[in-house]
Amino acid sequence: MNALLQDYLPLVVFVGIALVIGLALLIAPFIVAYKQPDPEKLSAYECGFNAFDDARMTFDIRFYLVAILFIIFDLEVAFLFPWAVAFKSIGVFAFWSMMVFLGVLTVGFIYEWKKGALEWE
């Protein structure tokens, strides 16, 4: 029984150290944080809204639209890079599959452009 407990000792030590580090990282910001922020820090930054307004305030839907469009065209790159790296060994079918994929994205981009989704006004 003693040998079995000694086999688990490294695991107990690892969990104990992980708990100590985790608690230290949770408590440290409250100890070292600066408690008196200046008005510049509380001012609006990049988004155009006051930093501490009502959380239920309404704002323009264009922010969501831009975020969704960014995600859509950012995911295109996630498919394009591996395809480009393996381009020599993928064959004709994979080439034309990617061309169809890029064609669909191009049609979607043109549709968004024509609908004015990219215009900020």
PDB file of C-alpha atoms in Angstrom:
ATOM      1  CA  MET A   1       0.000   0.000   0.000  1.00  0.00           C
ATOM      2  CA  ASN A   2       2.874   2.361   0.799  1.00  0.00           C
ATOM      3  CA  ALA A   3       4.395   1.858  -2.683  1.00  0.00           C
ATOM      4  CA  LEU A   4       1.044   2.671  -4.287  1.00  0.00           C
ATOM      5  CA  LEU A   5       0.841   5.963  -2.387  1.00  0.00           C
ATOM      6  CA  GLN A   6       4.410   6.828  -3.378  1.00  0.00           C
ATOM      7  CA  ASP A   7       3.463   6.325  -7.038  1.00  0.00           C
ATOM      8  CA  TYR A   8       0.763   8.989  -6.665  1.00  0.00           C
ATOM      9  CA  LEU A   9       2.954  11.449  -4.739  1.00  0.00           C
ATOM     10  CA  PRO A  10       4.182  13.299  -7.887  1.00  0.00           C
ATOM     11  CA  LEU A  11       0.576  13.734  -8.983  1.00  0.00           C
ATOM     12  CA  VAL A  12      -0.429  15.165  -5.595  1.00  0.00           C
ATOM     13  CA  VAL A  13       2.564  17.514  -5.652  1.00  0.00           C
ATOM     14  CA  PHE A  14       1.676  18.634  -9.192  1.00  0.00           C
ATOM     15  CA  VAL A  15      -1.964  19.320  -8.261  1.00  0.00           C
ATOM     16  CA  GLY A  16      -0.854  21.179  -5.112  1.00  0.00           C
ATOM     17  CA  ILE A  17       1.561  23.403  -7.028  1.00  0.00           C
ATOM     18  CA  ALA A  18      -1.088  24.053  -9.688  1.00  0.00           C
ATOM     19  CA  LEU A  19      -3.580  25.122  -7.010  1.00  0.00           C
ATOM     20  CA  VAL A  20      -1.054  27.428  -5.343  1.00  0.00           C
ATOM     21  CA  ILE A  21      -0.107  29.070  -8.655  1.00  0.00           C
ATOM     22  CA  GLY A  22      -3.754  29.384  -9.680  1.00  0.00           C
ATOM     23  CA  LEU A  23      -4.774  30.998  -6.405  1.00  0.00           C
ATOM     24  CA  ALA A  24      -1.754  33.318  -6.504  1.00  0.00           C
ATOM     25  CA  LEU A  25      -2.689  34.474 -10.013  1.00  0.00           C
ATOM     26  CA  LEU A  26      -6.271  35.083  -8.910  1.00  0.00           C
ATOM     27  CA  ILE A  27      -5.332  37.039  -5.776  1.00  0.00           C
ATOM     28  CA  ALA A  28      -2.333  39.032  -7.100  1.00  0.00           C
ATOM     29  CA  PRO A  29      -4.304  41.525  -9.239  1.00  0.00           C
ATOM     30  CA  PHE A  30      -6.332  42.621  -6.210  1.00  0.00           C
ATOM     31  CA  ILE A  31      -3.136  43.260  -4.281  1.00  0.00           C
ATOM     32  CA  VAL A  32      -1.096  45.071  -6.922  1.00  0.00           C
ATOM     33  CA  ALA A  33      -3.856  46.800  -8.918  1.00  0.00           C
ATOM     34  CA  TYR A  34      -3.870  50.567  -9.155  1.00  0.00           C
ATOM     35  CA  LYS A  35      -7.030  51.715  -7.376  1.00  0.00           C
ATOM     36  CA  GLN A  36      -7.442  55.287  -8.718  1.00  0.00           C
ATOM     37  CA  PRO A  37      -7.736  55.341 -12.526  1.00  0.00           C
ATOM     38  CA  ASP A  38      -7.569  58.746 -14.189  1.00  0.00           C
ATOM     39  CA  PRO A  39     -10.254  60.124 -16.536  1.00  0.00           C
ATOM     40  CA  GLU A  40      -8.142  59.254 -19.585  1.00  0.00           C
ATOM     41  CA  LYS A  41      -8.195  55.584 -18.655  1.00  0.00           C
ATOM     42  CA  LEU A  42     -11.950  55.681 -18.163  1.00  0.00           C
ATOM     43  CA  SER A  43     -12.543  57.405 -21.515  1.00  0.00           C
ATOM     44  CA  ALA A  44     -13.816  55.608 -24.601  1.00  0.00           C
ATOM     45  CA  TYR A  45     -11.155  53.640 -26.450  1.00  0.00           C
ATOM     46  CA  GLU A  46     -11.547  52.666 -30.125  1.00  0.00           C
ATOM     47  CA  CYS A  47     -15.172  51.584 -29.831  1.00  0.00           C
ATOM     48  CA  GLY A  48     -16.641  55.056 -29.377  1.00  0.00           C
ATOM     49  CA  PHE A  49     -18.707  54.213 -26.307  1.00  0.00           C
ATOM     50  CA  ASN A  50     -18.181  55.279 -22.741  1.00  0.00           C
ATOM     51  CA  ALA A  51     -16.335  52.572 -20.861  1.00  0.00           C
ATOM     52  CA  PHE A  52     -18.783  52.260 -17.974  1.00  0.00           C
ATOM     53  CA  ASP A  53     -22.231  52.897 -19.402  1.00  0.00           C
ATOM     54  CA  ASP A  54     -25.294  50.718 -19.111  1.00  0.00           C
ATOM     55  CA  ALA A  55     -24.561  47.211 -20.388  1.00  0.00           C
ATOM     56  CA  ARG A  56     -27.980  47.063 -22.070  1.00  0.00           C
ATOM     57  CA  MET A  57     -27.455  50.168 -24.211  1.00  0.00           C
ATOM     58  CA  THR A  58     -28.147  49.787 -27.911  1.00  0.00           C
ATOM     59  CA  PHE A  59     -25.510  50.371 -30.517  1.00  0.00           C
ATOM     60  CA  ASP A  60     -25.286  50.205 -34.256  1.00  0.00           C
ATOM     61  CA  ILE A  61     -25.757  46.829 -35.936  1.00  0.00           C
ATOM     62  CA  ARG A  62     -22.837  47.638 -38.242  1.00  0.00           C
ATOM     63  CA  PHE A  63     -20.436  46.560 -35.489  1.00  0.00           C
ATOM     64  CA  TYR A  64     -21.915  43.056 -35.620  1.00  0.00           C
ATOM     65  CA  LEU A  65     -21.934  43.070 -39.404  1.00  0.00           C
ATOM     66  CA  VAL A  66     -18.275  44.021 -39.647  1.00  0.00           C
ATOM     67  CA  ALA A  67     -17.363  41.346 -37.089  1.00  0.00           C
ATOM     68  CA  ILE A  68     -19.276  38.646 -38.966  1.00  0.00           C
ATOM     69  CA  LEU A  69     -17.757  39.653 -42.292  1.00  0.00           C
ATOM     70  CA  PHE A  70     -14.291  39.588 -40.751  1.00  0.00           C
ATOM     71  CA  ILE A  71     -14.868  36.091 -39.390  1.00  0.00           C
ATOM     72  CA  ILE A  72     -16.159  34.816 -42.722  1.00  0.00           C
ATOM     73  CA  PHE A  73     -13.210  36.105 -44.715  1.00  0.00           C
ATOM     74  CA  ASP A  74     -10.729  35.229 -41.992  1.00  0.00           C
ATOM     75  CA  LEU A  75     -11.828  31.583 -42.109  1.00  0.00           C
ATOM     76  CA  GLU A  76     -11.114  31.596 -45.823  1.00  0.00           C
ATOM     77  CA  VAL A  77      -7.432  31.979 -45.015  1.00  0.00           C
ATOM     78  CA  ALA A  78      -7.614  29.044 -42.603  1.00  0.00           C
ATOM     79  CA  PHE A  79      -8.543  26.835 -45.563  1.00  0.00           C
ATOM     80  CA  LEU A  80      -6.290  28.547 -48.080  1.00  0.00           C
ATOM     81  CA  PHE A  81      -2.923  28.231 -46.303  1.00  0.00           C
ATOM     82  CA  PRO A  82      -2.917  24.424 -45.869  1.00  0.00           C
ATOM     83  CA  TRP A  83      -4.101  24.075 -49.453  1.00  0.00           C
ATOM     84  CA  ALA A  84      -1.250  26.279 -50.682  1.00  0.00           C
ATOM     85  CA  VAL A  85       1.342  24.375 -48.648  1.00  0.00           C
ATOM     86  CA  ALA A  86       0.236  21.008 -50.068  1.00  0.00           C
ATOM     87  CA  PHE A  87      -0.424  22.380 -53.565  1.00  0.00           C
ATOM     88  CA  LYS A  88       2.118  20.165 -55.361  1.00  0.00           C
ATOM     89  CA  SER A  89       0.721  16.921 -53.979  1.00  0.00           C
ATOM     90  CA  ILE A  90      -3.053  17.501 -53.907  1.00  0.00           C
ATOM     91  CA  GLY A  91      -3.974  16.948 -57.519  1.00  0.00           C
ATOM     92  CA  VAL A  92      -6.432  18.431 -59.969  1.00  0.00           C
ATOM     93  CA  PHE A  93      -9.594  17.623 -57.982  1.00  0.00           C
ATOM     94  CA  ALA A  94      -8.363  19.541 -54.928  1.00  0.00           C
ATOM     95  CA  PHE A  95      -7.343  22.456 -57.131  1.00  0.00           C
ATOM     96  CA  TRP A  96     -10.798  22.782 -58.660  1.00  0.00           C
ATOM     97  CA  SER A  97     -12.464  22.229 -55.294  1.00  0.00           C
ATOM     98  CA  MET A  98     -10.576  25.236 -53.945  1.00  0.00           C
ATOM     99  CA  MET A  99     -11.480  27.259 -57.037  1.00  0.00           C
ATOM    100  CA  VAL A 100     -15.174  26.513 -56.396  1.00  0.00           C
ATOM    101  CA  PHE A 101     -14.709  27.511 -52.748  1.00  0.00           C
ATOM    102  CA  LEU A 102     -13.023  30.774 -53.726  1.00  0.00           C
ATOM    103  CA  GLY A 103     -15.719  31.383 -56.333  1.00  0.00           C
ATOM    104  CA  VAL A 104     -18.463  31.057 -53.745  1.00  0.00           C
ATOM    105  CA  LEU A 105     -16.599  33.462 -51.461  1.00  0.00           C
ATOM    106  CA  THR A 106     -16.152  35.906 -54.332  1.00  0.00           C
ATOM    107  CA  VAL A 107     -19.858  35.786 -55.150  1.00  0.00           C
ATOM    108  CA  GLY A 108     -20.634  36.400 -51.461  1.00  0.00           C
ATOM    109  CA  PHE A 109     -18.210  39.301 -51.348  1.00  0.00           C
ATOM    110  CA  ILE A 110     -19.757  40.880 -54.452  1.00  0.00           C
ATOM    111  CA  TYR A 111     -23.234  40.434 -52.949  1.00  0.00           C
ATOM    112  CA  GLU A 112     -22.150  42.170 -49.734  1.00  0.00           C
ATOM    113  CA  TRP A 113     -20.537  44.943 -51.732  1.00  0.00           C
ATOM    114  CA  LYS A 114     -23.673  45.526 -53.829  1.00  0.00           C
ATOM    115  CA  LYS A 115     -25.907  45.516 -50.743  1.00  0.00           C
ATOM    116  CA  GLY A 116     -23.724  48.186 -49.125  1.00  0.00           C
ATOM    117  CA  ALA A 117     -22.602  46.080 -46.192  1.00  0.00           C
ATOM    118  CA  LEU A 118     -19.070  47.419 -46.539  1.00  0.00           C
ATOM    119  CA  GLU A 119     -20.129  51.089 -46.477  1.00  0.00           C
ATOM    120  CA  TRP A 120     -19.792  52.727 -43.070  1.00  0.00           C
ATOM    121  CA  GLU A 121     -21.458  56.095 -43.867  1.00  0.00           C
TER     122      GLU A 121
END
